[in-house]
Coordinates of C-alpha atoms in Angstrom, one line a residue:
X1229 CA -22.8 1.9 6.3
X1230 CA -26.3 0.8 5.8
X1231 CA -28.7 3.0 3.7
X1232 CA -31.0 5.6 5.3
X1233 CA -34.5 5.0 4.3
X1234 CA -34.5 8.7 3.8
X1235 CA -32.0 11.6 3.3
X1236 CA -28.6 11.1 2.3
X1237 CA -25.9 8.6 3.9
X1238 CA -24.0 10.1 6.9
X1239 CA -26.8 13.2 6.5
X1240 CA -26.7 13.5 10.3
X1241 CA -25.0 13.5 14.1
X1242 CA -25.8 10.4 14.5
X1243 CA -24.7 9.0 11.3
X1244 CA -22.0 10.6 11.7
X1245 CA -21.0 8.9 15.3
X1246 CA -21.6 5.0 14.3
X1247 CA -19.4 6.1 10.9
X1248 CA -16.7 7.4 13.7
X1249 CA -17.6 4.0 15.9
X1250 CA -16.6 1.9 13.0
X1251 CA -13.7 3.2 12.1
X1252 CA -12.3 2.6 15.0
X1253 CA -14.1 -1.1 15.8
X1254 CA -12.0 -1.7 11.7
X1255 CA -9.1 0.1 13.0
X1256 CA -9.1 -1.8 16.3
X1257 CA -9.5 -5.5 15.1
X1258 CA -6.3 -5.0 12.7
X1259 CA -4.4 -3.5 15.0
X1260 CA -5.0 -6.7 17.5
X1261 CA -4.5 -8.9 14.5
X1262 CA -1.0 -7.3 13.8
X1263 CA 0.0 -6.3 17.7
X1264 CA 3.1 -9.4 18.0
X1265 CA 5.1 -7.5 15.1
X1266 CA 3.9 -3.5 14.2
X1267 CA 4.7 -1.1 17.3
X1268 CA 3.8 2.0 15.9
X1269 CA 1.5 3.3 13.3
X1270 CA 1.5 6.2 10.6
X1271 CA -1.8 7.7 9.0
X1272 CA -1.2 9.2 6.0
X1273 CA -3.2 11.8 4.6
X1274 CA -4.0 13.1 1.1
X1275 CA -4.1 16.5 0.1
X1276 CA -4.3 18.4 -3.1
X1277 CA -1.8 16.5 -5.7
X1278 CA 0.9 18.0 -7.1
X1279 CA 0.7 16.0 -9.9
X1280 CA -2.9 18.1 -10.8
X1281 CA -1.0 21.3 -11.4
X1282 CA 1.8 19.8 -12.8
X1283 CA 0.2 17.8 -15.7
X1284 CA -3.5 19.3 -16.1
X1285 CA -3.7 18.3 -19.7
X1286 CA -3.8 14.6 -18.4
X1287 CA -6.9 15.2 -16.4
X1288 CA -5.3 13.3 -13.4
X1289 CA -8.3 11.1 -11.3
X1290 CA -11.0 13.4 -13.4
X1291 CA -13.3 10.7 -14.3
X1292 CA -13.8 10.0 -10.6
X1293 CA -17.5 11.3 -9.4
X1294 CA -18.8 11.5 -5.9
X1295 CA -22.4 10.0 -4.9
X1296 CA -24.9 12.5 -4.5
X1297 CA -26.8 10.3 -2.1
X1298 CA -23.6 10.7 0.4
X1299 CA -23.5 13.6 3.1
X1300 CA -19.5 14.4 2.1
X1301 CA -19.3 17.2 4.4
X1302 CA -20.0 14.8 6.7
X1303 CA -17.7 12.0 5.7
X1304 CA -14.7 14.4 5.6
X1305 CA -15.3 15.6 9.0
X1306 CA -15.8 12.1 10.4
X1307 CA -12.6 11.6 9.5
X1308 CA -10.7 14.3 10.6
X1309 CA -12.2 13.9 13.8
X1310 CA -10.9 10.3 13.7
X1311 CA -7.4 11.5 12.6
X1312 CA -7.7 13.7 16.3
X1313 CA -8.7 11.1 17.9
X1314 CA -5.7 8.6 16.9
X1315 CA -3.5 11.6 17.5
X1316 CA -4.2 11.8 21.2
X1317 CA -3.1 7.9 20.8
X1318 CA 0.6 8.7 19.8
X1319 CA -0.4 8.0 16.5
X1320 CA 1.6 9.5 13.7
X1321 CA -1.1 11.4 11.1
X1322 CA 0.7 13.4 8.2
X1323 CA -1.1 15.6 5.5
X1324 CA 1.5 17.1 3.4
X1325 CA 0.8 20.3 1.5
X1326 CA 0.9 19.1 -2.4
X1327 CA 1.2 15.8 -1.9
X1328 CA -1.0 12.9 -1.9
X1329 CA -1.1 9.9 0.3
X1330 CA 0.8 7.8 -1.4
X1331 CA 3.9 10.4 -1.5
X1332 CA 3.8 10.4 2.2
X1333 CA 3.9 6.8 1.9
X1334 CA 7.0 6.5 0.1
X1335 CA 8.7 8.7 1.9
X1336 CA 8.2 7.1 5.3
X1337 CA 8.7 3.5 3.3
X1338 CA 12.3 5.2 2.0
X1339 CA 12.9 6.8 5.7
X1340 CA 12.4 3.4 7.4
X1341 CA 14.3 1.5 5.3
X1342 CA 17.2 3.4 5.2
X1343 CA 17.5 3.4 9.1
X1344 CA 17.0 -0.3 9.3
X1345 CA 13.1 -0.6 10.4
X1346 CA 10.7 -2.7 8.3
X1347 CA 7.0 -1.6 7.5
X1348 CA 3.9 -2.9 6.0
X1349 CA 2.1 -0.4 4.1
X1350 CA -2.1 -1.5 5.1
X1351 CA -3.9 -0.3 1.7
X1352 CA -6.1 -1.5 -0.8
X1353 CA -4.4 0.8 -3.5
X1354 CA -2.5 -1.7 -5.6
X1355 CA -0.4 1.0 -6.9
X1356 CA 1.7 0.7 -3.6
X1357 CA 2.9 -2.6 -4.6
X1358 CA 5.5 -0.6 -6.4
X1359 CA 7.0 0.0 -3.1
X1360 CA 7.7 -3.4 -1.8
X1361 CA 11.2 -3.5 -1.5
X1362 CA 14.2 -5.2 0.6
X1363 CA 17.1 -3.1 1.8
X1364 CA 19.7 -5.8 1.8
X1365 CA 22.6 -3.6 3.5
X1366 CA 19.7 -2.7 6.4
X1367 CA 17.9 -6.0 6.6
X1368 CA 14.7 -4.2 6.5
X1369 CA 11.7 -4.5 4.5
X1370 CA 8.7 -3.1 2.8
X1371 CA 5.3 -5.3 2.3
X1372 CA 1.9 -3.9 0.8
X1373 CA -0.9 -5.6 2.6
X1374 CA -5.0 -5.5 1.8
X1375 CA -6.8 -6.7 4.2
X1376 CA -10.2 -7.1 2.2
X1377 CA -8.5 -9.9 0.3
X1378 CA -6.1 -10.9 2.9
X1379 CA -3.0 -10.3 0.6
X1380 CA 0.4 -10.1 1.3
X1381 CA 2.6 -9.0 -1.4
X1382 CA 6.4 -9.0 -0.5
X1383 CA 9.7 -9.4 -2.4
X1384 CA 11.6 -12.2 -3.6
X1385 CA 12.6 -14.6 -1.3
X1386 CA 10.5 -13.4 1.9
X1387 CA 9.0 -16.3 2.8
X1388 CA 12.5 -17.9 2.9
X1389 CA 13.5 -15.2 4.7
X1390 CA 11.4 -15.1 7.7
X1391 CA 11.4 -18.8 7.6
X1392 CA 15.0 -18.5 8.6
X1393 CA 15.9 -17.6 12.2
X1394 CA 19.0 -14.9 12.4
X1395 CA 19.7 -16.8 15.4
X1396 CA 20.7 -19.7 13.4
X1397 CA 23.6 -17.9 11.8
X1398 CA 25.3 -17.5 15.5
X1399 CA 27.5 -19.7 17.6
X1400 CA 26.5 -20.5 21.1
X1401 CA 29.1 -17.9 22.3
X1402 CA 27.3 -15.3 20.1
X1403 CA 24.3 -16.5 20.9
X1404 CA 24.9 -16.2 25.0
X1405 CA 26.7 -12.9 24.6
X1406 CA 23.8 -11.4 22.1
X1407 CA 21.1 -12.2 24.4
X1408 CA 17.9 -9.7 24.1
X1409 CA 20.3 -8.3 21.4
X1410 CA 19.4 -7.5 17.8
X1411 CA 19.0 -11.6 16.2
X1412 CA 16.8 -12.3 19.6
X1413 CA 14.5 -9.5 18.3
X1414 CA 14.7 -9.9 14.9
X1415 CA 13.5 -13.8 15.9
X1416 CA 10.5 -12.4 17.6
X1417 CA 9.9 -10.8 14.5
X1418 CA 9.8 -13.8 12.5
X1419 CA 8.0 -15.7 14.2
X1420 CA 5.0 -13.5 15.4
X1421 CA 4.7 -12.5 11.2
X1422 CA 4.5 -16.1 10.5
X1423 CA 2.1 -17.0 13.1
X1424 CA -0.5 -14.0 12.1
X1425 CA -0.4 -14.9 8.8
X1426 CA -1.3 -18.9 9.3
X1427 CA -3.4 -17.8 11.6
X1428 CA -5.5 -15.1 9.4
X1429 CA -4.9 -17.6 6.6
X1430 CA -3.4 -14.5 4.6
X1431 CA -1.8 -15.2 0.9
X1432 CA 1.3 -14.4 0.5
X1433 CA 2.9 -13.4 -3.2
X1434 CA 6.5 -12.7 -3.4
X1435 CA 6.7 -10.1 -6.5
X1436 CA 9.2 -8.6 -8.7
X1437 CA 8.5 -5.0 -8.6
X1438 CA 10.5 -3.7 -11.4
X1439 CA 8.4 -6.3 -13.7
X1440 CA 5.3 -5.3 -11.5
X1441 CA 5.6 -1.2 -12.2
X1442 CA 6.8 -1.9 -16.2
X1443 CA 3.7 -3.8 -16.6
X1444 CA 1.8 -1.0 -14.9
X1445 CA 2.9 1.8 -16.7
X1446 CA 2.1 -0.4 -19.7
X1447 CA -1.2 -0.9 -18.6
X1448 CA -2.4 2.5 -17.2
X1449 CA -4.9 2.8 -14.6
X1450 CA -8.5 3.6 -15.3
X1451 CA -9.6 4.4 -11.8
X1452 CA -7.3 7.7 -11.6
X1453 CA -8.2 8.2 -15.4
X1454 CA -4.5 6.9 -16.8
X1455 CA -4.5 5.7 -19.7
X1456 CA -2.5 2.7 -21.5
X1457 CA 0.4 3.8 -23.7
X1458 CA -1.6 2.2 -26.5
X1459 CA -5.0 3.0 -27.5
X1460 CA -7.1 2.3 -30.5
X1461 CA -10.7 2.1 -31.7
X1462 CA -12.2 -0.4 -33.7
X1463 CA -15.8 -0.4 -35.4
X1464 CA -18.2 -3.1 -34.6
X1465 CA -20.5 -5.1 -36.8
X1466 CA -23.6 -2.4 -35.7
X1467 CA -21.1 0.6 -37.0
X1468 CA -20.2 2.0 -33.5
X1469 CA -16.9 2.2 -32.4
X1470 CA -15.0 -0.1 -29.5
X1471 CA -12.0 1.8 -27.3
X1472 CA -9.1 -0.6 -27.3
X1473 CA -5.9 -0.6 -25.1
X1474 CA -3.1 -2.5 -23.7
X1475 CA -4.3 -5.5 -21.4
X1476 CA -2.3 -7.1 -18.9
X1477 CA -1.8 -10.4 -21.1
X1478 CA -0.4 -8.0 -24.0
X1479 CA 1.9 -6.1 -21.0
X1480 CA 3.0 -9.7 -20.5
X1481 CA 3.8 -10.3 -23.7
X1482 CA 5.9 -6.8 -24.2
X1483 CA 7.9 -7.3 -21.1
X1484 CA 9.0 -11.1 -22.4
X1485 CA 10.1 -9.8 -25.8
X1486 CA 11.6 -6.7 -24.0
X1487 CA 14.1 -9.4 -21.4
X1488 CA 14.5 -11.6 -24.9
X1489 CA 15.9 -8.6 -26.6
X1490 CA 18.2 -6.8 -23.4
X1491 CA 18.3 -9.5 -20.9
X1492 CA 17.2 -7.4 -17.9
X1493 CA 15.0 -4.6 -16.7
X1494 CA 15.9 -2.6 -13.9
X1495 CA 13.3 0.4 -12.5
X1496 CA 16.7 3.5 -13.0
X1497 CA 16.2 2.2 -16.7
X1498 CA 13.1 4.4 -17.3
X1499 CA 15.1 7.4 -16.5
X1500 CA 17.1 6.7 -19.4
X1501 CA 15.8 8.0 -22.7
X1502 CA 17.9 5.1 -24.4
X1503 CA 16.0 2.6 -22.5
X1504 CA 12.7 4.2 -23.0
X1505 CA 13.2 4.2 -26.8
X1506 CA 14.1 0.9 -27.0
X1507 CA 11.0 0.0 -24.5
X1508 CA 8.9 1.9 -27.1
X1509 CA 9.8 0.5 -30.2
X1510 CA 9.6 -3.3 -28.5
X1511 CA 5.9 -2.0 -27.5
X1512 CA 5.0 -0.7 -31.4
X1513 CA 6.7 -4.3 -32.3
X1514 CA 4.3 -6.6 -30.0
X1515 CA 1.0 -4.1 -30.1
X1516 CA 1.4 -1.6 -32.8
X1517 CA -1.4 0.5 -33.8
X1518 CA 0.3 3.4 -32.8
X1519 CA 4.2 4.9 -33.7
X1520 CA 7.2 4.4 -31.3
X1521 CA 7.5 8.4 -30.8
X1522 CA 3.7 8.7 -29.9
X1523 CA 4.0 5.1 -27.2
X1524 CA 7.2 6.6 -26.0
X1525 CA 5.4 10.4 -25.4
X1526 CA 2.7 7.9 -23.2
X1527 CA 5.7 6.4 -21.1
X1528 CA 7.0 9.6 -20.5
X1529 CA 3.6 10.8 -19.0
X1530 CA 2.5 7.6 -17.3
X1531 CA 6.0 7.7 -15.3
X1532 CA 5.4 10.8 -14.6
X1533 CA 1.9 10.2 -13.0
X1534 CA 2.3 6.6 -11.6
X1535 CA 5.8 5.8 -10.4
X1536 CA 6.9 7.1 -6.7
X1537 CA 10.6 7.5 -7.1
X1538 CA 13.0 10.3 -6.2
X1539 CA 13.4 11.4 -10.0
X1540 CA 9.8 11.9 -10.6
X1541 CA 8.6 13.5 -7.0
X1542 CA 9.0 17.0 -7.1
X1543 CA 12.5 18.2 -5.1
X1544 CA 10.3 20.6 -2.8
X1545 CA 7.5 18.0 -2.1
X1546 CA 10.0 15.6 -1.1
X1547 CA 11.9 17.9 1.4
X1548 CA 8.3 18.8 2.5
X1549 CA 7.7 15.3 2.8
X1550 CA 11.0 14.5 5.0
X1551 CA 10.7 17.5 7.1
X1552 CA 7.9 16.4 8.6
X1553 CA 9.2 12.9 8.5
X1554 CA 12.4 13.7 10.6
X1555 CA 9.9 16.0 13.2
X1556 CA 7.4 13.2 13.5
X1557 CA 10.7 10.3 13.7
X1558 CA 10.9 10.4 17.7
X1559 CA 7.0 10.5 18.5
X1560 CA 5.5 7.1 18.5
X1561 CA 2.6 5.3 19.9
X1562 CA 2.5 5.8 24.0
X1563 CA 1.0 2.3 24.3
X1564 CA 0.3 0.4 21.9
X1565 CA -2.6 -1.4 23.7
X1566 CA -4.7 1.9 23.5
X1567 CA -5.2 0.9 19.9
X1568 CA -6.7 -2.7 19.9
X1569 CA -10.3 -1.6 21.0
X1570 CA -13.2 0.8 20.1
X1571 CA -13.4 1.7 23.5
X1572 CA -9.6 2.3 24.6
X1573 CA -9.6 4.6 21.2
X1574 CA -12.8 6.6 21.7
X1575 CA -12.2 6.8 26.0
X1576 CA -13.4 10.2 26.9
X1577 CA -15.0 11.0 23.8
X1578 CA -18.3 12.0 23.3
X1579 CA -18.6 9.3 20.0
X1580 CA -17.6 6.4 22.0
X1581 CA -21.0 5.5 23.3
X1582 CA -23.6 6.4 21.0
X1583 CA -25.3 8.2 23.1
X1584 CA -26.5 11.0 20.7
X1585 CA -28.8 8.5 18.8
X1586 CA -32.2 7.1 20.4
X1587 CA -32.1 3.2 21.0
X1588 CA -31.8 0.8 18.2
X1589 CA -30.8 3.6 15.4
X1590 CA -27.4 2.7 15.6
X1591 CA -25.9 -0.9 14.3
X1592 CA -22.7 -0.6 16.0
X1593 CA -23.8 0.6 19.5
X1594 CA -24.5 -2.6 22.0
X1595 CA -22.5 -4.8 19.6
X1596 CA -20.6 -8.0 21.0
X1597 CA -16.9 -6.9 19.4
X1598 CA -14.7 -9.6 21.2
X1599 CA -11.4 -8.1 22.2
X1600 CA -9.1 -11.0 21.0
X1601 CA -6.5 -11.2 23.7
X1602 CA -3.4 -12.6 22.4
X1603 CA -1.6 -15.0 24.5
X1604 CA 2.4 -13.8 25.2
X1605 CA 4.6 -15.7 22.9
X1606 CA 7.6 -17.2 23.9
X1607 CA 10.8 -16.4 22.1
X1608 CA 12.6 -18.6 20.5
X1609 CA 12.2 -21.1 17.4
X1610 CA 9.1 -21.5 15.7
X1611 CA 7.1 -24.6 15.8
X1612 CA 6.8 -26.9 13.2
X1613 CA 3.2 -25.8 12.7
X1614 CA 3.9 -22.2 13.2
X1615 CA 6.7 -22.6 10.5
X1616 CA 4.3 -24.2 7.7
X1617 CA 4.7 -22.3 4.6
X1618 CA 1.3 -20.2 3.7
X1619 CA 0.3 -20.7 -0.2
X1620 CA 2.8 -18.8 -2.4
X1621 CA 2.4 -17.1 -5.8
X1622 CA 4.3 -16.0 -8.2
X1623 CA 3.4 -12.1 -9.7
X1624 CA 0.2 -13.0 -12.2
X1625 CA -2.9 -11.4 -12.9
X1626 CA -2.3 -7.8 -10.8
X1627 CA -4.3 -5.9 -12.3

């Protein structure tokens, strides 16, 4: 939003509508981008984190500080107004008492997955990579994509995956007799994902996630004040004293000493107190400067604080969680088309047209958003140009 050359950002009405206008223009242009394969949508909503009350000592996200040039009152109401809005769409919005967002996340990612529907979790919190996940006996996924950076993170073997038509695996007979059927759709699938993202030139990065959340709980996370499971201070040459902890290259390091020494790492491993010695005492090997009892007293909290798993989420958040999961599970998106303009989502509303702010005040209002109508795609196998494989990565440099 641009800078008021006075006052605070968003400190008015008017500020206020062209925040709500480009929400919805943002929201709009991904939801055209992503139409051929997503046909419904969940917001999810933070609220107070359990994780605050649980573990207070660990002054959970207290180093975050809000602007003081920034109208707040008015940022939070934008965007419950917003989460109305999308509501009278059919979209699904859940705030969860005690939980934050990305709870709600995991527990629709787990919900989905379990009853055989894919999702893409549409986030620029990295920590949700954790989450990427393939449910083999379902054939459904979970991807983590950030649209700033046009990244796709999925799991191993995705690419291969969707490069590989379910169709193909039929006879003709099944083929004829399966018509419209579960392959024919899971095709469509396939190939729309593929085409959006050649066409949005997105990158794709298949990733391990049991080596992407050791690494991370290794690491810590600065930005919701967690620290690494090592720190140290060293005094400079001018007497004053340097904060150390564990970088990503030394979480590299630990977790290719760790495989040397048991072979393996599986996530269920850092619910064992066996495993979590052992991880500790291969940390004090490759970092030191601390004891294994202290490193393995950090683990302990940072899974605590960081990993989204049933054995760390509190029992009554969860059923919380689910409950409003299974009473949200039948209401989806009326028409999906009401979503991939400003104008279709703000129709009736008194933000849609800016008409509470004097001409040439508002940047959004009057702007040419082109509506991006996608041309009906034909089922069936892919071109050869559709089916060209996107640059690939393996997991490096996450964090």
């Amino acid at each position: 939003m641009p800078r008021p050359k006075s006052g605070k950002l968003l400190g008015d009405e008017k500020a206020k509508g062209q925040f709500i206008r480009k929400l919805a223009i943002d929201f709009a242009s991904e939801m055209r981008k992503m139409q051929g394969f997503v046909d419904d949508v969940v917001v999810a909503v933070d609220s107070k984190s359990w994780r605050k009350d649980l573990y207070p000592a660990a002054d959970y996200k207290g180093t975050r500080k809000q602007d003081s040039n920034v109208n707040w009152d008015n940022v939070y109401s934008a965007y419950e107004e917003f989460q109305l809005i999308l509501k009278s769409k059919g979209v699904t919005v859940q705030q969860t008492q005690g939980a934050e967002a990305d709870d709600v996340i995991f527990g629709w990612s787990v919900a989905l997955n379990d009853r055989g529907k894919s999702c893409i979790i549409w986030t620029g919190d990295r920590d949700l990579i954790q989450l990427v996940n393939h449910s083999k006996p379902n054939d459904a996924h979970t991807i983590w994509y950030y649209n700033s950076n046009k990244s796709l993170y999925a799991y191993q073997g995705f690419m291969a995956d969707m490069e590989l038509l379910a169709s193909q695996k039929l006879s003709n007979d099944e083929i004829l007799f399966n018509m419209g059927g579960e392959h024919v759709i899971r095709d469509e699938y396939q190939h729309n994902i593929l085409d959006w993202i050649k066409k949005n030139a997105i990158e794709v990065t298949e990733v391990d996630c049991d080596e992407f959340l050791f690494k991370k709980i290794l690491v810590g996370d600065t930005s919701d004040n967690i620290q690494s499971v090592v720190t140290w201070q060293k005094e400079m040459k001018n007497g004053k004293l340097r904060n150390y902890s564990v970088t990503a290259k030394m979480a590299d390091k630990v977790w290719e000493q760790f495989i040397k020494d048991f072979e393996d790492f599986k996530i269920d491993y850092i619910f064992s107190d066996i495993q979590k010695t052992r991880l500790s005492e291969v940390v004090y090997r490759v970092v030191g400067k601390s004891s294994p009892s202290i490193i393995k007293s950090s683990i302990n909290s940072n899974i605590s604080l960081m990993v989204l798993h049933n054995r760390v989420i509190p029992e009554s958040i969860q059923r919380a969680i689910y409950k409003e999961i299974d009473m949200n599970w039948e209401g989806a998106v009326d028409n999906i088309n009401e979503l991939f303009s400003k104008d279709k989502i703000l129709a009736g509303n008194k933000w849609l047209n800016g008409s509470d702010a004097p001409a040439g005040a508002d940047p959004f209002s009057g702007m040419d958003i082109p509506e991006e109508k996608e041309p009906i795609k034909k089922v069936g196998k892919p071109s050869d140009e559709t089916n060209s494989k996107p640059k690939t990565k393996n997991i490096n440099n996450l964090f």
